[in-house]
Amino acid sequence: MGSEHWRSRHEEGRGMRAAVGDLVRAAAEPGWSRLVARHAQVGAHTRTTVLRDGHEITTDDLAEDLATPFQRLRELSHRAGEGTWLTCELAFVPGSRGYTGQVDPHVRPFEHVPAEAALTELTLFPRDEPPGWLLDALPTAPPLGLPVSYGGDYDRWRRNEPPPPSLPITGELSYLPEATMTARAFEHSWEYGQPTVFLLERPGDPQAGHLLFSHHRKTFWMSRHGMRGSGEGLRAVTLDDRTLRLELSPRTADTLETETAFEIHLDLPEETVGDLRTALSAVLRAVTPAPDLSGL
């Protein structure tokens, strides 16, 4: 989790939720239909619960592992004068990298809130208007909050693109990765010995949604419009009639904001599909480690 090069708090926040999903999937016995991770925290006082189809499967080790991404999510969600959330619930279903959930910054998460927990909470995540139960738990007057900015120093975005949205501290959460795209145009180039393949949703519009594959000096790169790219994690590629299917590692799918099985419907002339097959083969056959190729 700490080795990623995130571009914004929004992007890292999605990565932390994905990390929660990976941890609870790994802990659950196969055959589940719904996993729910619930985390409540005030200061350093925490409680984490994981449910598999309504039955708790939490262990001390699992709760400890989940503490890191949940704590980072609290930091990334912090807003000046408003604090951060105190409870978070994330739900996952089989066959998807997506999730739903909710966060809340007001509801009392524990029947008893230790005084030191309340003091730590308002010191690290100061609020202009703390809820009454949090003030009541304080051993003294409200503390002076520390001048903190969790992740704001790298909350940046590209030129001519809007800033990423803030992470919510209240309300519902939802992430639905893309599972398909339709390519209505195909472009390729061979400049400087670097084969590059573009699949575009709208002809002649490079700002429209697109998928790029390139290869240069043993380095492979794949990206989607507006997303971070990846040079790894392409496990299999199948070109079947008018559909290009990609099998991606979970990490690469999260980077591209897709499911691990991603389909590109080819709304292209038959001869263009043939050109795509030739160009894509030139890019992919030199990739290391080589993905499984079918129809190329």
mmCIF file of C-alpha atoms in Angstrom:
data_model
loop_
_atom_site.group_PDB
_atom_site.id
_atom_site.type_symbol
_atom_site.label_atom_id
_atom_site.label_comp_id
_atom_site.label_asym_id
_atom_site.label_seq_id
_atom_site.Cartn_x
_atom_site.Cartn_y
_atom_site.Cartn_z
ATOM 1 C CA MET A 1 0.000 0.000 0.000
ATOM 2 C CA GLY A 2 2.820 2.408 0.769
ATOM 3 C CA SER A 3 4.741 1.856 -2.485
ATOM 4 C CA GLU A 4 2.125 3.322 -4.835
ATOM 5 C CA HIS A 5 2.672 6.687 -6.521
ATOM 6 C CA TRP A 6 -0.732 8.241 -5.921
ATOM 7 C CA ARG A 7 -1.712 11.465 -7.653
ATOM 8 C CA SER A 8 -4.390 12.608 -5.204
ATOM 9 C CA ARG A 9 -6.109 11.843 -1.941
ATOM 10 C CA HIS A 10 -9.116 10.660 -3.948
ATOM 11 C CA GLU A 11 -6.975 8.146 -5.819
ATOM 12 C CA GLU A 12 -5.213 6.875 -2.711
ATOM 13 C CA GLY A 13 -8.529 6.645 -0.888
ATOM 14 C CA ARG A 14 -9.889 4.324 -3.552
ATOM 15 C CA GLY A 15 -6.688 2.314 -3.244
ATOM 16 C CA MET A 16 -7.136 1.998 0.527
ATOM 17 C CA ARG A 17 -10.716 0.758 0.096
ATOM 18 C CA ALA A 18 -9.465 -1.762 -2.454
ATOM 19 C CA ALA A 19 -6.870 -2.896 0.107
ATOM 20 C CA VAL A 20 -9.652 -3.454 2.642
ATOM 21 C CA GLY A 21 -11.484 -5.547 0.060
ATOM 22 C CA ASP A 22 -8.415 -7.647 -0.680
ATOM 23 C CA LEU A 23 -7.849 -8.348 3.016
ATOM 24 C CA VAL A 24 -11.411 -9.454 3.741
ATOM 25 C CA ARG A 25 -11.585 -11.576 0.561
ATOM 26 C CA ALA A 26 -8.390 -13.351 1.596
ATOM 27 C CA ALA A 27 -9.816 -14.014 5.066
ATOM 28 C CA ALA A 28 -13.176 -15.396 3.917
ATOM 29 C CA GLU A 29 -13.828 -19.017 3.046
ATOM 30 C CA PRO A 30 -14.882 -19.510 -0.611
ATOM 31 C CA GLY A 31 -18.537 -19.472 -1.571
ATOM 32 C CA TRP A 32 -19.545 -16.170 0.011
ATOM 33 C CA SER A 33 -22.076 -13.815 -1.529
ATOM 34 C CA ARG A 34 -21.393 -10.657 0.493
ATOM 35 C CA LEU A 35 -18.569 -9.413 2.698
ATOM 36 C CA VAL A 36 -18.913 -6.397 4.970
ATOM 37 C CA ALA A 37 -16.095 -4.618 6.813
ATOM 38 C CA ARG A 38 -17.086 -2.165 9.550
ATOM 39 C CA HIS A 39 -14.605 0.084 11.307
ATOM 40 C CA ALA A 40 -15.289 2.494 14.158
ATOM 41 C CA GLN A 41 -12.615 4.759 15.606
ATOM 42 C CA VAL A 42 -12.234 7.631 18.044
ATOM 43 C CA GLY A 43 -8.609 8.623 18.566
ATOM 44 C CA ALA A 44 -6.732 5.344 18.970
ATOM 45 C CA HIS A 45 -9.803 3.494 20.281
ATOM 46 C CA THR A 46 -11.065 1.186 17.526
ATOM 47 C CA ARG A 47 -13.408 -1.664 16.777
ATOM 48 C CA THR A 48 -13.355 -3.601 13.491
ATOM 49 C CA THR A 49 -15.898 -6.213 12.435
ATOM 50 C CA VAL A 50 -15.919 -8.375 9.298
ATOM 51 C CA LEU A 51 -19.046 -10.263 8.275
ATOM 52 C CA ARG A 52 -19.283 -13.110 5.771
ATOM 53 C CA ASP A 53 -22.908 -13.434 4.672
ATOM 54 C CA GLY A 54 -23.996 -11.980 8.001
ATOM 55 C CA HIS A 55 -21.706 -14.104 10.197
ATOM 56 C CA GLU A 56 -18.710 -12.540 11.908
ATOM 57 C CA ILE A 57 -15.273 -13.822 10.848
ATOM 58 C CA THR A 58 -13.137 -11.160 12.533
ATOM 59 C CA THR A 59 -9.842 -12.260 14.069
ATOM 60 C CA ASP A 60 -7.295 -10.191 15.970
ATOM 61 C CA ASP A 61 -4.826 -10.503 13.079
ATOM 62 C CA LEU A 62 -7.415 -9.436 10.502
ATOM 63 C CA ALA A 63 -8.496 -6.447 12.587
ATOM 64 C CA GLU A 64 -4.849 -5.438 12.981
ATOM 65 C CA ASP A 65 -4.232 -5.710 9.228
ATOM 66 C CA LEU A 66 -7.323 -3.636 8.450
ATOM 67 C CA ALA A 67 -6.309 -0.908 10.896
ATOM 68 C CA THR A 68 -3.700 0.515 8.508
ATOM 69 C CA PRO A 69 -5.915 1.204 5.457
ATOM 70 C CA PHE A 70 -8.805 2.405 7.629
ATOM 71 C CA GLN A 71 -6.551 4.793 9.553
ATOM 72 C CA ARG A 72 -5.166 6.157 6.297
ATOM 73 C CA LEU A 73 -8.710 6.612 4.985
ATOM 74 C CA ARG A 74 -9.539 8.695 8.053
ATOM 75 C CA GLU A 75 -6.501 10.873 7.420
ATOM 76 C CA LEU A 76 -7.261 11.304 3.721
ATOM 77 C CA SER A 77 -10.909 12.152 4.436
ATOM 78 C CA HIS A 78 -10.053 14.882 6.963
ATOM 79 C CA ARG A 79 -11.531 18.309 6.276
ATOM 80 C CA ALA A 80 -10.425 21.477 8.016
ATOM 81 C CA GLY A 81 -12.937 22.425 10.691
ATOM 82 C CA GLU A 82 -15.036 19.303 10.112
ATOM 83 C CA GLY A 83 -12.775 16.489 11.285
ATOM 84 C CA THR A 84 -13.128 13.072 9.709
ATOM 85 C CA TRP A 85 -15.478 10.118 9.801
ATOM 86 C CA LEU A 86 -15.866 7.991 12.919
ATOM 87 C CA THR A 87 -17.528 4.956 11.345
ATOM 88 C CA CYS A 88 -17.036 3.353 7.945
ATOM 89 C CA GLU A 89 -18.764 0.365 6.370
ATOM 90 C CA LEU A 90 -17.664 -1.228 3.092
ATOM 91 C CA ALA A 91 -19.495 -4.060 1.323
ATOM 92 C CA PHE A 92 -18.089 -6.312 -1.405
ATOM 93 C CA VAL A 93 -19.668 -8.862 -3.753
ATOM 94 C CA PRO A 94 -17.998 -11.703 -5.707
ATOM 95 C CA GLY A 95 -16.584 -11.115 -9.160
ATOM 96 C CA SER A 96 -16.097 -7.364 -8.858
ATOM 97 C CA ARG A 97 -13.466 -4.897 -7.677
ATOM 98 C CA GLY A 98 -16.266 -2.490 -6.800
ATOM 99 C CA TYR A 99 -17.782 -1.720 -3.427
ATOM 100 C CA THR A 100 -20.590 0.158 -1.709
ATOM 101 C CA GLY A 101 -20.682 1.602 1.771
ATOM 102 C CA GLN A 102 -21.150 4.598 3.992
ATOM 103 C CA VAL A 103 -19.273 6.840 6.412
ATOM 104 C CA ASP A 104 -20.492 8.957 9.325
ATOM 105 C CA PRO A 105 -18.701 11.674 11.338
ATOM 106 C CA HIS A 106 -21.352 12.241 14.010
ATOM 107 C CA VAL A 107 -22.852 9.013 15.357
ATOM 108 C CA ARG A 108 -21.355 7.789 18.636
ATOM 109 C CA PRO A 109 -19.507 4.583 17.678
ATOM 110 C CA PHE A 110 -19.007 3.216 21.218
ATOM 111 C CA GLU A 111 -21.150 3.170 24.338
ATOM 112 C CA HIS A 112 -18.109 4.274 26.330
ATOM 113 C CA VAL A 113 -15.580 6.631 24.750
ATOM 114 C CA PRO A 114 -12.324 6.848 26.758
ATOM 115 C CA ALA A 115 -11.286 10.365 27.698
ATOM 116 C CA GLU A 116 -7.868 9.991 26.074
ATOM 117 C CA ALA A 117 -9.524 8.810 22.844
ATOM 118 C CA ALA A 118 -11.733 11.904 22.687
ATOM 119 C CA LEU A 119 -8.744 14.140 23.421
ATOM 120 C CA THR A 120 -6.643 12.490 20.702
ATOM 121 C CA GLU A 121 -9.489 12.662 18.184
ATOM 122 C CA LEU A 122 -10.014 16.407 18.533
ATOM 123 C CA THR A 123 -6.276 17.074 18.599
ATOM 124 C CA LEU A 124 -5.540 15.174 15.386
ATOM 125 C CA PHE A 125 -8.838 15.902 13.618
ATOM 126 C CA PRO A 126 -10.064 19.226 15.047
ATOM 127 C CA ARG A 127 -13.690 20.281 14.547
ATOM 128 C CA ASP A 128 -15.395 23.628 14.855
ATOM 129 C CA GLU A 129 -18.555 21.969 16.180
ATOM 130 C CA PRO A 130 -17.840 18.574 17.792
ATOM 131 C CA PRO A 131 -20.869 16.422 18.660
ATOM 132 C CA GLY A 132 -22.019 16.713 22.266
ATOM 133 C CA TRP A 133 -21.099 13.153 23.234
ATOM 134 C CA LEU A 134 -17.502 13.764 22.086
ATOM 135 C CA LEU A 135 -17.252 16.944 24.164
ATOM 136 C CA ASP A 136 -18.730 15.142 27.166
ATOM 137 C CA ALA A 137 -16.012 12.494 26.930
ATOM 138 C CA LEU A 138 -13.189 15.040 27.174
ATOM 139 C CA PRO A 139 -11.233 15.164 30.454
ATOM 140 C CA THR A 140 -10.617 18.908 30.033
ATOM 141 C CA ALA A 141 -11.674 21.774 27.798
ATOM 142 C CA PRO A 142 -11.514 21.075 24.041
ATOM 143 C CA PRO A 143 -7.867 20.885 22.917
ATOM 144 C CA LEU A 144 -6.198 23.118 20.394
ATOM 145 C CA GLY A 145 -6.160 21.138 17.180
ATOM 146 C CA LEU A 146 -2.887 20.507 15.422
ATOM 147 C CA PRO A 147 -2.379 22.318 12.083
ATOM 148 C CA VAL A 148 -2.527 19.183 9.945
ATOM 149 C CA SER A 149 -3.036 18.513 6.243
ATOM 150 C CA TYR A 150 -3.214 14.794 5.549
ATOM 151 C CA GLY A 151 -2.055 14.265 1.983
ATOM 152 C CA GLY A 152 -2.855 17.754 0.762
ATOM 153 C CA ASP A 153 0.743 18.305 -0.335
ATOM 154 C CA TYR A 154 0.347 15.880 -3.229
ATOM 155 C CA ASP A 155 -3.302 16.459 -4.115
ATOM 156 C CA ARG A 156 -2.548 17.474 -7.677
ATOM 157 C CA TRP A 157 -4.094 16.947 -11.079
ATOM 158 C CA ARG A 158 -3.229 17.372 -14.729
ATOM 159 C CA ARG A 159 -3.535 20.593 -16.654
ATOM 160 C CA ASN A 160 -6.955 21.225 -18.227
ATOM 161 C CA GLU A 161 -8.555 18.567 -16.041
ATOM 162 C CA PRO A 162 -10.803 19.327 -13.057
ATOM 163 C CA PRO A 163 -9.448 18.603 -9.571
ATOM 164 C CA PRO A 164 -10.379 15.212 -8.118
ATOM 165 C CA PRO A 165 -13.309 15.153 -5.699
ATOM 166 C CA SER A 166 -12.722 15.199 -1.958
ATOM 167 C CA LEU A 167 -13.172 11.997 -0.004
ATOM 168 C CA PRO A 168 -16.513 12.026 1.813
ATOM 169 C CA ILE A 169 -16.764 12.099 5.588
ATOM 170 C CA THR A 170 -20.528 11.535 5.578
ATOM 171 C CA GLY A 171 -22.985 9.677 3.377
ATOM 172 C CA GLU A 172 -22.820 6.801 0.955
ATOM 173 C CA LEU A 173 -19.799 5.371 -0.867
ATOM 174 C CA SER A 174 -19.864 3.608 -4.213
ATOM 175 C CA TYR A 175 -17.284 2.479 -6.740
ATOM 176 C CA LEU A 176 -18.318 0.653 -9.914
ATOM 177 C CA PRO A 177 -15.324 -0.212 -12.118
ATOM 178 C CA GLU A 178 -15.707 -0.197 -15.884
ATOM 179 C CA ALA A 179 -16.243 -3.648 -17.378
ATOM 180 C CA THR A 180 -16.537 -2.701 -21.062
ATOM 181 C CA MET A 181 -15.816 -0.013 -23.619
ATOM 182 C CA THR A 182 -16.700 0.353 -27.301
ATOM 183 C CA ALA A 183 -13.870 1.196 -29.695
ATOM 184 C CA ARG A 184 -15.091 3.068 -32.772
ATOM 185 C CA ALA A 185 -11.651 4.056 -34.014
ATOM 186 C CA PHE A 186 -8.215 2.474 -34.130
ATOM 187 C CA GLU A 187 -4.885 4.236 -34.571
ATOM 188 C CA HIS A 188 -1.328 2.982 -34.408
ATOM 189 C CA SER A 189 2.174 4.306 -34.912
ATOM 190 C CA TRP A 190 5.698 2.959 -35.151
ATOM 191 C CA GLU A 191 7.704 6.097 -34.435
ATOM 192 C CA TYR A 192 11.236 5.595 -33.098
ATOM 193 C CA GLY A 193 10.769 1.836 -33.102
ATOM 194 C CA GLN A 194 7.995 2.128 -30.540
ATOM 195 C CA PRO A 195 4.791 0.352 -31.586
ATOM 196 C CA THR A 196 1.755 2.077 -30.107
ATOM 197 C CA VAL A 197 -1.898 1.101 -30.388
ATOM 198 C CA PHE A 198 -4.824 3.443 -29.662
ATOM 199 C CA LEU A 199 -8.428 2.321 -29.356
ATOM 200 C CA LEU A 200 -10.770 5.319 -29.171
ATOM 201 C CA GLU A 201 -14.441 5.610 -28.301
ATOM 202 C CA ARG A 202 -14.926 8.527 -30.721
ATOM 203 C CA PRO A 203 -13.007 8.892 -34.013
ATOM 204 C CA GLY A 204 -10.758 11.932 -34.224
ATOM 205 C CA ASP A 205 -11.218 12.866 -30.570
ATOM 206 C CA PRO A 206 -8.119 12.057 -28.488
ATOM 207 C CA GLN A 207 -9.830 13.524 -25.413
ATOM 208 C CA ALA A 208 -12.565 10.895 -25.590
ATOM 209 C CA GLY A 209 -12.220 7.631 -23.737
ATOM 210 C CA HIS A 210 -9.351 5.562 -25.058
ATOM 211 C CA LEU A 211 -7.161 2.568 -24.325
ATOM 212 C CA LEU A 212 -3.467 2.640 -25.170
ATOM 213 C CA PHE A 213 -0.882 -0.121 -25.540
ATOM 214 C CA SER A 214 2.774 0.642 -26.236
ATOM 215 C CA HIS A 215 6.142 -1.065 -26.135
ATOM 216 C CA HIS A 216 9.613 0.449 -26.216
ATOM 217 C CA ARG A 217 12.957 -1.166 -25.415
ATOM 218 C CA LYS A 218 11.441 -4.085 -23.514
ATOM 219 C CA THR A 219 9.123 -1.762 -21.580
ATOM 220 C CA PHE A 220 5.384 -2.283 -21.938
ATOM 221 C CA TRP A 221 2.774 0.316 -21.028
ATOM 222 C CA MET A 222 -1.009 0.271 -20.923
ATOM 223 C CA SER A 223 -3.345 3.084 -19.911
ATOM 224 C CA ARG A 224 -6.883 4.419 -20.095
ATOM 225 C CA HIS A 225 -7.839 8.042 -20.624
ATOM 226 C CA GLY A 226 -7.529 10.023 -17.399
ATOM 227 C CA MET A 227 -6.187 7.082 -15.378
ATOM 228 C CA ARG A 228 -2.738 6.111 -14.203
ATOM 229 C CA GLY A 229 -1.091 3.584 -16.480
ATOM 230 C CA SER A 230 0.528 0.251 -15.721
ATOM 231 C CA GLY A 231 3.444 -1.679 -17.144
ATOM 232 C CA GLU A 232 2.458 -4.999 -15.616
ATOM 233 C CA GLY A 233 -0.465 -7.174 -14.696
ATOM 234 C CA LEU A 234 -1.728 -8.018 -18.194
ATOM 235 C CA ARG A 235 -2.358 -11.740 -17.819
ATOM 236 C CA ALA A 236 -4.233 -12.674 -20.993
ATOM 237 C CA VAL A 237 -5.499 -11.112 -24.222
ATOM 238 C CA THR A 238 -8.121 -12.675 -26.486
ATOM 239 C CA LEU A 239 -9.287 -11.269 -29.821
ATOM 240 C CA ASP A 240 -12.463 -13.061 -30.858
ATOM 241 C CA ASP A 241 -14.433 -11.739 -33.828
ATOM 242 C CA ARG A 242 -15.397 -8.206 -32.704
ATOM 243 C CA THR A 243 -14.407 -8.409 -29.041
ATOM 244 C CA LEU A 244 -11.023 -7.839 -27.421
ATOM 245 C CA ARG A 245 -10.864 -9.337 -23.923
ATOM 246 C CA LEU A 246 -8.245 -8.464 -21.319
ATOM 247 C CA GLU A 247 -7.538 -10.391 -18.144
ATOM 248 C CA LEU A 248 -5.845 -8.124 -15.596
ATOM 249 C CA SER A 249 -4.350 -8.558 -12.161
ATOM 250 C CA PRO A 250 -6.403 -6.961 -9.359
ATOM 251 C CA ARG A 251 -3.772 -4.272 -8.840
ATOM 252 C CA THR A 252 -3.675 -3.331 -12.527
ATOM 253 C CA ALA A 253 -7.462 -3.368 -12.753
ATOM 254 C CA ASP A 254 -7.613 -0.934 -9.833
ATOM 255 C CA THR A 255 -5.046 1.307 -11.510
ATOM 256 C CA LEU A 256 -7.079 1.405 -14.735
ATOM 257 C CA GLU A 257 -10.379 1.582 -12.800
ATOM 258 C CA THR A 258 -11.732 -1.546 -14.476
ATOM 259 C CA GLU A 259 -12.793 -5.022 -13.500
ATOM 260 C CA THR A 260 -10.158 -7.743 -13.817
ATOM 261 C CA ALA A 261 -12.066 -8.982 -16.894
ATOM 262 C CA PHE A 262 -12.338 -6.023 -19.292
ATOM 263 C CA GLU A 263 -13.980 -6.254 -22.726
ATOM 264 C CA ILE A 264 -13.541 -3.885 -25.652
ATOM 265 C CA HIS A 265 -16.323 -4.157 -28.226
ATOM 266 C CA LEU A 266 -14.855 -3.389 -31.647
ATOM 267 C CA ASP A 267 -17.202 -1.251 -33.737
ATOM 268 C CA LEU A 268 -14.688 -1.309 -36.584
ATOM 269 C CA PRO A 269 -14.617 -2.426 -40.236
ATOM 270 C CA GLU A 270 -13.413 -5.984 -40.735
ATOM 271 C CA GLU A 271 -10.189 -4.906 -42.417
ATOM 272 C CA THR A 272 -9.454 -2.559 -39.514
ATOM 273 C CA VAL A 273 -9.833 -5.429 -37.056
ATOM 274 C CA GLY A 274 -7.173 -7.238 -39.090
ATOM 275 C CA ASP A 275 -4.866 -4.218 -38.819
ATOM 276 C CA LEU A 276 -5.513 -4.109 -35.080
ATOM 277 C CA ARG A 277 -4.578 -7.771 -34.756
ATOM 278 C CA THR A 278 -1.249 -7.149 -36.514
ATOM 279 C CA ALA A 279 -0.386 -4.007 -34.552
ATOM 280 C CA LEU A 280 -1.416 -5.422 -31.190
ATOM 281 C CA SER A 281 0.620 -8.562 -31.796
ATOM 282 C CA ALA A 282 3.703 -6.431 -32.379
ATOM 283 C CA VAL A 283 3.212 -4.735 -29.025
ATOM 284 C CA LEU A 284 2.233 -7.733 -26.918
ATOM 285 C CA ARG A 285 4.545 -10.467 -28.164
ATOM 286 C CA ALA A 286 7.565 -8.669 -26.734
ATOM 287 C CA VAL A 287 6.018 -8.169 -23.289
ATOM 288 C CA THR A 288 7.783 -9.821 -20.331
ATOM 289 C CA PRO A 289 6.315 -11.789 -18.675
ATOM 290 C CA ALA A 290 4.306 -12.686 -21.731
ATOM 291 C CA PRO A 291 0.508 -12.710 -21.348
ATOM 292 C CA ASP A 292 -1.512 -15.599 -22.739
ATOM 293 C CA LEU A 293 -2.529 -14.604 -26.264
ATOM 294 C CA SER A 294 -5.435 -15.998 -28.246
ATOM 295 C CA GLY A 295 -6.560 -14.877 -31.680
ATOM 296 C CA LEU A 296 -3.436 -12.772 -32.209
#
